[in-house]
JSON list of C-alpha atoms in Angstrom, two decimals:
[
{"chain": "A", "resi": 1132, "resn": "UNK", "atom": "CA", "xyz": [-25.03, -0.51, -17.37]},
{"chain": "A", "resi": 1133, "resn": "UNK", "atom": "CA", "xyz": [-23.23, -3.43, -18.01]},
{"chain": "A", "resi": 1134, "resn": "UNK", "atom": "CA", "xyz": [-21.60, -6.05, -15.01]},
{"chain": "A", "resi": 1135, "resn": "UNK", "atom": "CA", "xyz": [-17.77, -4.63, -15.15]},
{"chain": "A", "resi": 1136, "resn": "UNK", "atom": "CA", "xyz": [-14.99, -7.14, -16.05]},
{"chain": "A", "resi": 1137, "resn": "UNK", "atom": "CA", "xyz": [-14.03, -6.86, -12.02]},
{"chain": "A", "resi": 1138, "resn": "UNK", "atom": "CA", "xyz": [-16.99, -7.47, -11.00]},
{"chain": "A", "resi": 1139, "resn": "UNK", "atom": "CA", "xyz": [-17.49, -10.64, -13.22]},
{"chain": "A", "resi": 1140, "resn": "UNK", "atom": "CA", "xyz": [-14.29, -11.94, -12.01]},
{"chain": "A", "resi": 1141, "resn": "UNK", "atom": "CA", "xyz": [-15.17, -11.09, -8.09]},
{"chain": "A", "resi": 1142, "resn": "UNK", "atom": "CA", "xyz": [-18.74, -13.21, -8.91]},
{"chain": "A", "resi": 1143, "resn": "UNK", "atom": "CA", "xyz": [-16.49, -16.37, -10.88]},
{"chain": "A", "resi": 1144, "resn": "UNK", "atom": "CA", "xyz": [-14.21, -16.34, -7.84]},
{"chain": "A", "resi": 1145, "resn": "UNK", "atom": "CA", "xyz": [-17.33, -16.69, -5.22]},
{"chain": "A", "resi": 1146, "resn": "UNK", "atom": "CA", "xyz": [-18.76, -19.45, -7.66]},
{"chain": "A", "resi": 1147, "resn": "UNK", "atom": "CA", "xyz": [-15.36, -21.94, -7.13]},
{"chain": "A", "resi": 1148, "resn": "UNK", "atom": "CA", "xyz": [-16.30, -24.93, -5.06]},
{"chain": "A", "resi": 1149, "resn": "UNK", "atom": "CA", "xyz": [-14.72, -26.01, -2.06]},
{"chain": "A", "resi": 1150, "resn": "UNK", "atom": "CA", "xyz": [-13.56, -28.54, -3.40]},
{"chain": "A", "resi": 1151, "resn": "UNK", "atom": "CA", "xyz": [-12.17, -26.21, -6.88]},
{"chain": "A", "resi": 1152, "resn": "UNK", "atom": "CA", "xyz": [-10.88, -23.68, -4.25]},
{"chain": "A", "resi": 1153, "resn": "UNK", "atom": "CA", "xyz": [-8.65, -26.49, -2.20]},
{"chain": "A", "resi": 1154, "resn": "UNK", "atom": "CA", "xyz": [-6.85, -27.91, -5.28]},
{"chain": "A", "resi": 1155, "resn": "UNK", "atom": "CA", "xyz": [-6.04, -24.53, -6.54]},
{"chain": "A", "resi": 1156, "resn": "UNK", "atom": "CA", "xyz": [-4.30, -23.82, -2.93]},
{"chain": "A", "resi": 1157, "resn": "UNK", "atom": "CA", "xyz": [-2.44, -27.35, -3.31]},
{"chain": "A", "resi": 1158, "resn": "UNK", "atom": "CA", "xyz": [-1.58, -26.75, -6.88]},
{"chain": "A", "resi": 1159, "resn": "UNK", "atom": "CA", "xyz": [-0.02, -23.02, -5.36]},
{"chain": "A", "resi": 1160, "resn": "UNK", "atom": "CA", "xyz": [1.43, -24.27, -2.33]},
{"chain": "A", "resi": 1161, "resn": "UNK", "atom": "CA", "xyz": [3.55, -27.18, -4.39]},
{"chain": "A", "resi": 1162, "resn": "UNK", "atom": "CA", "xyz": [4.29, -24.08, -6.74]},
{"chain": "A", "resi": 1163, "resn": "UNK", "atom": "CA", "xyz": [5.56, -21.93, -4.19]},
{"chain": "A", "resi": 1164, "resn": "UNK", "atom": "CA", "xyz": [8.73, -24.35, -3.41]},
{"chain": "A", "resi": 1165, "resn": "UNK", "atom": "CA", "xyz": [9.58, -25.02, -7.15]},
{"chain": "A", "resi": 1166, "resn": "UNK", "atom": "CA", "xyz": [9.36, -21.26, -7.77]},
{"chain": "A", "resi": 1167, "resn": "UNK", "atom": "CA", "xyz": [11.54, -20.61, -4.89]},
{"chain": "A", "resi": 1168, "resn": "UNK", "atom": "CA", "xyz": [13.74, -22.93, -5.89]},
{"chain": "A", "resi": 1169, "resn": "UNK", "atom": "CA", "xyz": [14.15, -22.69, -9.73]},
{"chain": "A", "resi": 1170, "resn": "UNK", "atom": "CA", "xyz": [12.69, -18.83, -10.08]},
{"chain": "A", "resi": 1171, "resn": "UNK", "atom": "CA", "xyz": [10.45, -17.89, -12.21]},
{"chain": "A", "resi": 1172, "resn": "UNK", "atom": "CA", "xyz": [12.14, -17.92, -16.02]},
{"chain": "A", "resi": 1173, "resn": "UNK", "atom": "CA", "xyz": [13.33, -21.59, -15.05]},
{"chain": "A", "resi": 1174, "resn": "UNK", "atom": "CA", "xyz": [10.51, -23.10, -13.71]},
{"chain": "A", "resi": 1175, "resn": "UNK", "atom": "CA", "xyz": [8.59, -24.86, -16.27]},
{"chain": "A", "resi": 1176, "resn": "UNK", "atom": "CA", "xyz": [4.99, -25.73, -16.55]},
{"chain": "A", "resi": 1177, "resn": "UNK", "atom": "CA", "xyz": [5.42, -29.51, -16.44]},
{"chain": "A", "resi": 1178, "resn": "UNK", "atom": "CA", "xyz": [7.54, -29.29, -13.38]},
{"chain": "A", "resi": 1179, "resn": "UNK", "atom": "CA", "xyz": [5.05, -27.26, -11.61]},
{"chain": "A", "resi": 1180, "resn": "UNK", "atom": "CA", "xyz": [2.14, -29.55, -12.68]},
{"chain": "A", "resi": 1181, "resn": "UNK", "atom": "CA", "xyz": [3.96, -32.72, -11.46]},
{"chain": "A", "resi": 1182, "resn": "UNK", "atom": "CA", "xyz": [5.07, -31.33, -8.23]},
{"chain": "A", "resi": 1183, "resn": "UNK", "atom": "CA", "xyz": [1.11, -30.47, -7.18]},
{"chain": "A", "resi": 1184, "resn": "UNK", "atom": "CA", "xyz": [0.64, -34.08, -8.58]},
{"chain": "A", "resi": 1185, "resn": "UNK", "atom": "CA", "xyz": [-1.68, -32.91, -11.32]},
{"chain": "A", "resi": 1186, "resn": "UNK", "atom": "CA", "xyz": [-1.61, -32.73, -15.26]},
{"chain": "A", "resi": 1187, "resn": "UNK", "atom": "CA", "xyz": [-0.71, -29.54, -16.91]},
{"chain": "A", "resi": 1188, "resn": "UNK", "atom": "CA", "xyz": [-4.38, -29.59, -18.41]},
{"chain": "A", "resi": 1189, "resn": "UNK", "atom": "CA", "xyz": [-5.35, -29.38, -14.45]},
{"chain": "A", "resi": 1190, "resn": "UNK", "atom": "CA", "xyz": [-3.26, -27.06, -14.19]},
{"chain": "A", "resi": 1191, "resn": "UNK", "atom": "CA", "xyz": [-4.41, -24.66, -16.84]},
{"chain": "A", "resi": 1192, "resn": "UNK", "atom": "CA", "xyz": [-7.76, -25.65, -15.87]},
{"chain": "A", "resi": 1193, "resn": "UNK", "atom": "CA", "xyz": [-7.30, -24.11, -12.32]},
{"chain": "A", "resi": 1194, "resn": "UNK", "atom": "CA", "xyz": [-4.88, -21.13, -13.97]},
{"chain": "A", "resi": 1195, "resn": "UNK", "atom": "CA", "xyz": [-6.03, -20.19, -17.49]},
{"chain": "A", "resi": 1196, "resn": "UNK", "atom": "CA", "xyz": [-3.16, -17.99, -17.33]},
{"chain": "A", "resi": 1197, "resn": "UNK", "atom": "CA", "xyz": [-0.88, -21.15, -17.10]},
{"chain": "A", "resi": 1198, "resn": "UNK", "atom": "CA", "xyz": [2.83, -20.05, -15.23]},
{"chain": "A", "resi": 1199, "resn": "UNK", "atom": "CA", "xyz": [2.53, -15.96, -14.75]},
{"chain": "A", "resi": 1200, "resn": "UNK", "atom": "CA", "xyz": [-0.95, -16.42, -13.61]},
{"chain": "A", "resi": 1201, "resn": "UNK", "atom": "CA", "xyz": [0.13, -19.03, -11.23]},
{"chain": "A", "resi": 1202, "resn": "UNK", "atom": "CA", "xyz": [3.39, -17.34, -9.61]},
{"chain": "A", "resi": 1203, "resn": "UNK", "atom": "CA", "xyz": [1.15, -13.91, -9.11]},
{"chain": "A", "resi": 1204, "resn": "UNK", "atom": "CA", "xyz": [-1.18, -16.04, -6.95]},
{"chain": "A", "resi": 1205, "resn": "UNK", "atom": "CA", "xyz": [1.79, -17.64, -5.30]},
{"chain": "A", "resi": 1206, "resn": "UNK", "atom": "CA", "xyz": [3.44, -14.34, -4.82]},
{"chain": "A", "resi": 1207, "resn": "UNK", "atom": "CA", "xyz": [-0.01, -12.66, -3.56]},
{"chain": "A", "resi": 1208, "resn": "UNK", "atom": "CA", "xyz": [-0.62, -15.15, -0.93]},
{"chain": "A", "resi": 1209, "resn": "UNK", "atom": "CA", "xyz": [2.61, -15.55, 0.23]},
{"chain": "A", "resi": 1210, "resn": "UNK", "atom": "CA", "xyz": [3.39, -11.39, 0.00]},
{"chain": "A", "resi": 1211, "resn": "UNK", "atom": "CA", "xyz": [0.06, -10.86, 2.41]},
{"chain": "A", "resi": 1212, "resn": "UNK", "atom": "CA", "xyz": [0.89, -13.51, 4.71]},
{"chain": "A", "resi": 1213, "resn": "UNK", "atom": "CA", "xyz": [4.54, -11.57, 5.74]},
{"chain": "A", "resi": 1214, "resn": "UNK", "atom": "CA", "xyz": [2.43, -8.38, 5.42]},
{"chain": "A", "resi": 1215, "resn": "UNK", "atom": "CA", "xyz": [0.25, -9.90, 8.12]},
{"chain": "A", "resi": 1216, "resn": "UNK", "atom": "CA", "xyz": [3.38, -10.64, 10.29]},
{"chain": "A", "resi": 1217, "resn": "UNK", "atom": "CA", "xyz": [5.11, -7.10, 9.63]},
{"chain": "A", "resi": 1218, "resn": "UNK", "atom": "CA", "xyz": [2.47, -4.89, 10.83]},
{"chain": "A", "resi": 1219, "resn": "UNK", "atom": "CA", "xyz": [2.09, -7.56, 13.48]},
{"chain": "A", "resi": 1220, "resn": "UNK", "atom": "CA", "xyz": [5.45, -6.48, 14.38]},
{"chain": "A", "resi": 1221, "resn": "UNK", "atom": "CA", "xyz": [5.14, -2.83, 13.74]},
{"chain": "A", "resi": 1222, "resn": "UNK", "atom": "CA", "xyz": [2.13, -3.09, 16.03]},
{"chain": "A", "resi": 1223, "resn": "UNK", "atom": "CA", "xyz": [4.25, -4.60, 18.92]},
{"chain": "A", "resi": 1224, "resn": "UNK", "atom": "CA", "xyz": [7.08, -2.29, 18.62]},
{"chain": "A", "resi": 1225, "resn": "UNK", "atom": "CA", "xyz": [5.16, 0.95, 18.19]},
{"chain": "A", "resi": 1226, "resn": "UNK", "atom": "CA", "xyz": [1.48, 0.38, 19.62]},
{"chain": "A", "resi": 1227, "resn": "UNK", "atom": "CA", "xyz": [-0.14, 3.59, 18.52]},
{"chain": "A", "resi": 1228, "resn": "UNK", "atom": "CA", "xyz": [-2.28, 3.21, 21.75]},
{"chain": "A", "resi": 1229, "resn": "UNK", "atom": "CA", "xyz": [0.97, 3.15, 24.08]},
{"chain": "A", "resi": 1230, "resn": "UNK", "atom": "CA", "xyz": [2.00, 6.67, 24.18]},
{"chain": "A", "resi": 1231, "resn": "UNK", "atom": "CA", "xyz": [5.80, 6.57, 23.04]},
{"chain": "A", "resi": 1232, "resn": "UNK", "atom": "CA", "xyz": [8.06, 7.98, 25.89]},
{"chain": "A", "resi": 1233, "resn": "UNK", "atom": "CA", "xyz": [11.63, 9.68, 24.93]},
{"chain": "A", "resi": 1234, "resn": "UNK", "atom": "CA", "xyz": [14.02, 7.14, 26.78]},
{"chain": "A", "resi": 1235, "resn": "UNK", "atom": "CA", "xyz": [12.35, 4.06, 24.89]},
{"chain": "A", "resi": 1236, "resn": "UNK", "atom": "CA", "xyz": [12.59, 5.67, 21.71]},
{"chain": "A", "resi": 1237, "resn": "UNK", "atom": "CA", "xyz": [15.83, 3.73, 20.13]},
{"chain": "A", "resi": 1238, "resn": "UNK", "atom": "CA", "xyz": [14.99, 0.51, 21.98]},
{"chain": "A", "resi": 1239, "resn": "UNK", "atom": "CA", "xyz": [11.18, 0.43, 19.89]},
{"chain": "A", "resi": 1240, "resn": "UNK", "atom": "CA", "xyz": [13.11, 0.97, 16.95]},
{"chain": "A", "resi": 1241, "resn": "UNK", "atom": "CA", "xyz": [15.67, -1.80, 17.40]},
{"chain": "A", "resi": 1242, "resn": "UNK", "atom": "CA", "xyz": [13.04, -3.96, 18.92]},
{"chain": "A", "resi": 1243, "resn": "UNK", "atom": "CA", "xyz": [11.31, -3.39, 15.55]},
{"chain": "A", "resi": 1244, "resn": "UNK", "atom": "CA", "xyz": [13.55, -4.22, 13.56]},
{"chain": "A", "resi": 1245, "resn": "UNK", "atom": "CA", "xyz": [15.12, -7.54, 15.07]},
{"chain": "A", "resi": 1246, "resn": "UNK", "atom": "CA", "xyz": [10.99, -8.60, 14.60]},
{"chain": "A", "resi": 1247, "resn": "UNK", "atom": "CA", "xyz": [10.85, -7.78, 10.90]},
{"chain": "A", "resi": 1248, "resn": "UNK", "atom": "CA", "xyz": [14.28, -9.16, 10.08]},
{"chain": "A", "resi": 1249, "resn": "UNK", "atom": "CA", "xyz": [13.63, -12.28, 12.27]},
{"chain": "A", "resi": 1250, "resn": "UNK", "atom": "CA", "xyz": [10.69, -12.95, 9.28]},
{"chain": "A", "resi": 1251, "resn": "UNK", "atom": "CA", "xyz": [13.87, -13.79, 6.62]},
{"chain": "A", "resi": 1252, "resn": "UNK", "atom": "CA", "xyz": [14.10, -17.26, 8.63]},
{"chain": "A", "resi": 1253, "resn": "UNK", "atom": "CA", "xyz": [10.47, -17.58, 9.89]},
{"chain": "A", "resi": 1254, "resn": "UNK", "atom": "CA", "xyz": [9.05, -17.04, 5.75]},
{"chain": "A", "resi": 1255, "resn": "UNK", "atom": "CA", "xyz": [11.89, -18.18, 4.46]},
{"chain": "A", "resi": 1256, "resn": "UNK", "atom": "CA", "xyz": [9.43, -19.78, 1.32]},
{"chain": "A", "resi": 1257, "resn": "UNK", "atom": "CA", "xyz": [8.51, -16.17, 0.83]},
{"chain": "A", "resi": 1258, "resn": "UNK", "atom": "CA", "xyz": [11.78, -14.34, 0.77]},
{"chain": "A", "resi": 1259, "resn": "UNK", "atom": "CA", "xyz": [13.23, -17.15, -1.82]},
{"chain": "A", "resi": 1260, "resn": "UNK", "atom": "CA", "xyz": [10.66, -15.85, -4.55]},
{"chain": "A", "resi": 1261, "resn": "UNK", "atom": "CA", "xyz": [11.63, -12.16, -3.60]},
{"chain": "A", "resi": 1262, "resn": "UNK", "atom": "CA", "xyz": [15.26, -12.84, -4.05]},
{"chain": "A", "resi": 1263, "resn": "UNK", "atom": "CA", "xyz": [13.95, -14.34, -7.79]},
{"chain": "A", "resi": 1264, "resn": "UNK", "atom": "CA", "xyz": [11.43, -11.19, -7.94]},
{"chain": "A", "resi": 1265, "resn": "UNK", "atom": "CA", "xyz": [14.75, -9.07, -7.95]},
{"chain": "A", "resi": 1266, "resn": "UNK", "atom": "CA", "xyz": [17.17, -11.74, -9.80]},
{"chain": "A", "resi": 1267, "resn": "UNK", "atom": "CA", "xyz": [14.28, -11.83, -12.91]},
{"chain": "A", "resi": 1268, "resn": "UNK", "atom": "CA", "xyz": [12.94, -8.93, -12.99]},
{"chain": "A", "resi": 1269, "resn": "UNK", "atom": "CA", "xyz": [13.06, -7.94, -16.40]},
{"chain": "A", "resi": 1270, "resn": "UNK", "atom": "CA", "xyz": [11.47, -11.37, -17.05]},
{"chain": "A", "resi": 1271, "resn": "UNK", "atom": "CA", "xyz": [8.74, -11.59, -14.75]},
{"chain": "A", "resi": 1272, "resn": "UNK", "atom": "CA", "xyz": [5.26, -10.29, -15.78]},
{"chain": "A", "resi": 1273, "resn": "UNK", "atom": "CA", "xyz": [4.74, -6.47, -14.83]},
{"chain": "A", "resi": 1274, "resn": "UNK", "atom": "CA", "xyz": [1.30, -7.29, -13.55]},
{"chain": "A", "resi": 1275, "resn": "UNK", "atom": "CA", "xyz": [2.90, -9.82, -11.46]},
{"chain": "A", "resi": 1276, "resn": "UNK", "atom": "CA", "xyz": [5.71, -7.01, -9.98]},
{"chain": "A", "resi": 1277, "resn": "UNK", "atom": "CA", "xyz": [2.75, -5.05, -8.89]},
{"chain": "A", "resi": 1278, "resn": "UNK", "atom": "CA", "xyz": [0.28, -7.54, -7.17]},
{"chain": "A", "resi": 1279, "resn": "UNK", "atom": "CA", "xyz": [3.65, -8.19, -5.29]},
{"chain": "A", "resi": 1280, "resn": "UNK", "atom": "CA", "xyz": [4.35, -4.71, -4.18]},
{"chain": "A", "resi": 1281, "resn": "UNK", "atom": "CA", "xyz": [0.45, -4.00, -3.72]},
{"chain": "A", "resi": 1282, "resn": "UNK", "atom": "CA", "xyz": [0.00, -7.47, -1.52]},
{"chain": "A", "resi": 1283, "resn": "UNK", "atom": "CA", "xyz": [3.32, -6.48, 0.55]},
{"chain": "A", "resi": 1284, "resn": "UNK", "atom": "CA", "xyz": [5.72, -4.19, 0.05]},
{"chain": "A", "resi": 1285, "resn": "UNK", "atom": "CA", "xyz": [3.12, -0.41, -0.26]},
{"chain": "A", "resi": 1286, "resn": "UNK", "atom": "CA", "xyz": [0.61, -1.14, 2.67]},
{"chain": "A", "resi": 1287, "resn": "UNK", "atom": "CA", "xyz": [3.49, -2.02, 4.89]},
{"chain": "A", "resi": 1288, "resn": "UNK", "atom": "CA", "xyz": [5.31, 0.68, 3.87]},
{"chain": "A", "resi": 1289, "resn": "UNK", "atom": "CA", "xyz": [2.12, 2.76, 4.43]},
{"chain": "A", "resi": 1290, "resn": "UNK", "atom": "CA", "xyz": [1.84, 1.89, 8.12]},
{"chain": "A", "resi": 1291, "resn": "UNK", "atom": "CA", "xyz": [5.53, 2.39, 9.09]},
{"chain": "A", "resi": 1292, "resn": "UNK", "atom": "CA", "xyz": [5.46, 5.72, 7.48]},
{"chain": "A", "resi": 1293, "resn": "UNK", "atom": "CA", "xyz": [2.15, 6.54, 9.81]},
{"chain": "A", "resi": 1294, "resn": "UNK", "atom": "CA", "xyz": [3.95, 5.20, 12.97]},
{"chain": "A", "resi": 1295, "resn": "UNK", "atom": "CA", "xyz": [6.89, 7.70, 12.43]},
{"chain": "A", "resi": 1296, "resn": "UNK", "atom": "CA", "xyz": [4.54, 9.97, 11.61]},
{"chain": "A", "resi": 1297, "resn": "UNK", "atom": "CA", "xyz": [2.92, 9.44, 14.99]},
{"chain": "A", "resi": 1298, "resn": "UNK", "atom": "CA", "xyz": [6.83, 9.78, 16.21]},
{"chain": "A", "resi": 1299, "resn": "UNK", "atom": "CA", "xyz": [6.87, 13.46, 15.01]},
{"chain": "A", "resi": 1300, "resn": "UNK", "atom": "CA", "xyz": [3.74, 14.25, 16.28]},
{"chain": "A", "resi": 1301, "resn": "UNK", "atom": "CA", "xyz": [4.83, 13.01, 19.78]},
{"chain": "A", "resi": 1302, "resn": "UNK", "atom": "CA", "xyz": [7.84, 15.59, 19.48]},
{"chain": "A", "resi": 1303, "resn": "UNK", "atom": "CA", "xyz": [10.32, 12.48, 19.47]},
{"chain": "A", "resi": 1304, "resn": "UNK", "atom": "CA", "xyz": [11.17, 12.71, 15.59]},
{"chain": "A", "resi": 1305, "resn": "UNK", "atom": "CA", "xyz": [11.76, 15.53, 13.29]},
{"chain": "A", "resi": 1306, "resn": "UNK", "atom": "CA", "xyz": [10.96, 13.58, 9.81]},
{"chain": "A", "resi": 1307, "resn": "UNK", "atom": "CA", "xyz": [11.92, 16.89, 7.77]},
{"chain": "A", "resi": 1308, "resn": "UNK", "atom": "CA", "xyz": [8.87, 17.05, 5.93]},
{"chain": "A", "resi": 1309, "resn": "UNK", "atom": "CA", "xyz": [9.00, 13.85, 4.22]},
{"chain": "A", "resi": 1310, "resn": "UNK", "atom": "CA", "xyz": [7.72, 11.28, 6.37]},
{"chain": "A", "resi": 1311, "resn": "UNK", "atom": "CA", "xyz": [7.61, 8.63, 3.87]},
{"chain": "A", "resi": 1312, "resn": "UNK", "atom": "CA", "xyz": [11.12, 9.32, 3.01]},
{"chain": "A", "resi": 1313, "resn": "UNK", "atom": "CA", "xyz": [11.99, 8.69, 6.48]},
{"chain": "A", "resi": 1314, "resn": "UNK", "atom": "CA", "xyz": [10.64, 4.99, 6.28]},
{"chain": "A", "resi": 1315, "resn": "UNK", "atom": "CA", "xyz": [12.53, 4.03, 3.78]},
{"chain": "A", "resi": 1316, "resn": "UNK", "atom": "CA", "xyz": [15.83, 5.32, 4.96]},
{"chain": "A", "resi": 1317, "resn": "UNK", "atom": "CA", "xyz": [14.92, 3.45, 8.55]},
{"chain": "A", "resi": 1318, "resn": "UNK", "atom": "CA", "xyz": [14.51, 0.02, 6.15]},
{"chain": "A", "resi": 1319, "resn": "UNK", "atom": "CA", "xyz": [17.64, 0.83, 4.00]},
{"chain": "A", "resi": 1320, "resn": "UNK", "atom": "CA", "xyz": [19.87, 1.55, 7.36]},
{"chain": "A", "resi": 1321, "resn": "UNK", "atom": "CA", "xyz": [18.29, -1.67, 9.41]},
{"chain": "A", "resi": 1322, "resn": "UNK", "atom": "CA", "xyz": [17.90, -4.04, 7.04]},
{"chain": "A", "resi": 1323, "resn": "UNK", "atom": "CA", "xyz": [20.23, -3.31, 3.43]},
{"chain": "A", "resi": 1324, "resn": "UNK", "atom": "CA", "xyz": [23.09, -4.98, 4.92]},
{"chain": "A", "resi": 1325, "resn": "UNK", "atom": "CA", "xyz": [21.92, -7.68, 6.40]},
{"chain": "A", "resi": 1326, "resn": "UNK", "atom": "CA", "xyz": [19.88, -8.66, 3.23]},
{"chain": "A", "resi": 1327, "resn": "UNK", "atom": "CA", "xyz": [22.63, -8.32, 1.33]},
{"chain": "A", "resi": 1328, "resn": "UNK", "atom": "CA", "xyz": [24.85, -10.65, 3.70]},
{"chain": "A", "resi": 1329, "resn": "UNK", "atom": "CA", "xyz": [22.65, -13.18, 4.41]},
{"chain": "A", "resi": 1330, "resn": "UNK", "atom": "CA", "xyz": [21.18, -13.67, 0.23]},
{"chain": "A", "resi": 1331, "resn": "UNK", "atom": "CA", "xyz": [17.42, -13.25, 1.86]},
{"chain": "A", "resi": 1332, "resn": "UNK", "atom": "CA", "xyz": [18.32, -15.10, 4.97]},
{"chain": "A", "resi": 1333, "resn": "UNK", "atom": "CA", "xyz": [19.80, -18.17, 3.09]},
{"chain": "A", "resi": 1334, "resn": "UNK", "atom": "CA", "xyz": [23.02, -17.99, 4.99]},
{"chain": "A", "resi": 1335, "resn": "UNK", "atom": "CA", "xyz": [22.24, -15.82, 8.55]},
{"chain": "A", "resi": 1336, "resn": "UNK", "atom": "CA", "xyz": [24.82, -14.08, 10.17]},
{"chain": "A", "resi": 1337, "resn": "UNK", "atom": "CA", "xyz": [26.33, -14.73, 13.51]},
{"chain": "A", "resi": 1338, "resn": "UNK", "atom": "CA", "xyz": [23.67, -13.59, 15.68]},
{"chain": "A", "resi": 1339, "resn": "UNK", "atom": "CA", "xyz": [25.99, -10.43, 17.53]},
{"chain": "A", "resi": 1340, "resn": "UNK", "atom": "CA", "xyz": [26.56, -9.49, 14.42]},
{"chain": "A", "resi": 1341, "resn": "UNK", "atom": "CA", "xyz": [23.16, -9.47, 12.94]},
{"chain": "A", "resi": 1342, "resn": "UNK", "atom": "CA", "xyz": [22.52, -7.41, 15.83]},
{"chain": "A", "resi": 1343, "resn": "UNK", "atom": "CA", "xyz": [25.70, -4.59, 15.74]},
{"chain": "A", "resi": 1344, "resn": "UNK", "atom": "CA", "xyz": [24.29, -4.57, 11.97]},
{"chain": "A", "resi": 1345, "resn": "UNK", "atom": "CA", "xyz": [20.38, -3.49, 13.46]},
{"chain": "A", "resi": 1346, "resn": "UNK", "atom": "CA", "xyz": [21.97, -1.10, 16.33]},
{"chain": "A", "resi": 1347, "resn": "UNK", "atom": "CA", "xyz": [24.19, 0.78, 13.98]},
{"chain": "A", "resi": 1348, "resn": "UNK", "atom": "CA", "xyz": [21.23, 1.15, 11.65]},
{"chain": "A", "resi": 1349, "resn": "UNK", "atom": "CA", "xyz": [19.28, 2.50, 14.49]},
{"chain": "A", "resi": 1350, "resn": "UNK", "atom": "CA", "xyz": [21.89, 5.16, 16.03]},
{"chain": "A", "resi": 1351, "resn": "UNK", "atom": "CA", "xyz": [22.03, 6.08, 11.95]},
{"chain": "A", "resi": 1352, "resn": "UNK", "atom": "CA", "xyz": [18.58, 6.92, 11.57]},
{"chain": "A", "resi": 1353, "resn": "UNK", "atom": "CA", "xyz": [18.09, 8.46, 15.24]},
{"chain": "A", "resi": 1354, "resn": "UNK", "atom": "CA", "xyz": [21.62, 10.47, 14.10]},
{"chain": "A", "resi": 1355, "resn": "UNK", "atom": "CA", "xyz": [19.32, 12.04, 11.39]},
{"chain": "A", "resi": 1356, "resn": "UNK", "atom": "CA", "xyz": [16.03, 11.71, 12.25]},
{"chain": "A", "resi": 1357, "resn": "UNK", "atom": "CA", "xyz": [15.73, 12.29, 16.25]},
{"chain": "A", "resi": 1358, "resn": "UNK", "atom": "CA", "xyz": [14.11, 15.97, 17.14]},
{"chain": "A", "resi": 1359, "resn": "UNK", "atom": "CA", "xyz": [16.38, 18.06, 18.33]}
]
């Protein structure tokens, strides 16, 4: 049987020299700003060559795939590193090894998410291609939409939907058969508003009101989600 077009392309990837491998992260990381600044449909190949300091024959050189191969790899890399720092916070809030206790039940939540929404200022670099992501989305590369979601958006999603699950089972939630449901109305009711206001983060609210915005979300979901 013949070597599989994924596994030639894992064995070409674990050929690239150091040396290969480091100006293909400069070439992203100067990519990443002019993305998040111009978008995707606006950004040109030139600009994004001369901001990494390199000719756009480097550039196609490192990315064969010239500009839709090169924001995917931007988007990847940046999507997994706020993926890291979500279930970092998910993790905090909701340790699946502390067993959750009844009277700490809305606190978690809120304390959850004030740590993911905090992440709008701390990756703000990240959140400024998202708000493009959504702006261009008929324009961006369908391949690219979902390397973003699969980086990001679905294993995060994933875990919170296991640590309400884990909420039910405890006899604290009553997700109404559709756990997954659940997670996304906690996200819509936390966070809708607030991204909405705040364009991604680019202009944050006064911090009370970030945070009547997060505990009305909370007393929302808890209003249709708590057992009992």
């Amino acid at each position: 049987m013949g070597e599989t077009n994924e596994a030639r392309r894992e064995r070409a990837e674990a050929e690239v020299s150091p040396r290969k491998l480091r100006k293909r992260q400069d070439i992203a990381s100067a990519a990443c700003a002019v993305f998040g600044r111009e978008g995707y449909t606006r950004a040109s190949v030139d600009a994004l060559a001369a901001a990494a300091g390199v000719s756009t024959r480097t550039l196609y050189n490192h990315f064969p795939g010239g500009k839709a191969q090169l924001f995917q790899a931007v988007v990847t890399w940046t999507s997994s590193e706020v993926r890291d720092a979500q279930l970092a916070c998910l993790r905090a809030a909701l340790d699946p090894e502390r067993p959750p206790r009844p009277e700490d039940l809305e606190r978690d939540l809120v304390s959850l998410a004030r740590g993911l929404l905090r992440l709008l200022t701390d990756y703000a670099y990240h959140f400024a291609l998202v708000r493009h992501i959504h702006a261009e989305a008929d324009h961006v590369p369908p391949e690219v939409l979902t390397a973003w979601h699969e980086a990001g958006p679905a294993p995060v999603g994933r875990a919170l939907t296991e640590a309400l699950a884990r909420l039910e089972d405890a006899g604290l939630l009553d997700l109404h058969d559709d756990a997954r449901l659940a997670a996304d109305h906690f996200m819509a009711l936390v966070s809708h508003m607030i991204i909405q206001f705040t364009h991604y983060g680019v202009l944050p609210l006064p911090p009370a009101e970030q945070d009547r915005l997060i505990t009305g979300g909370v007393s929302a979901f808890l209003r249709a989600y708590r057992a009992g």
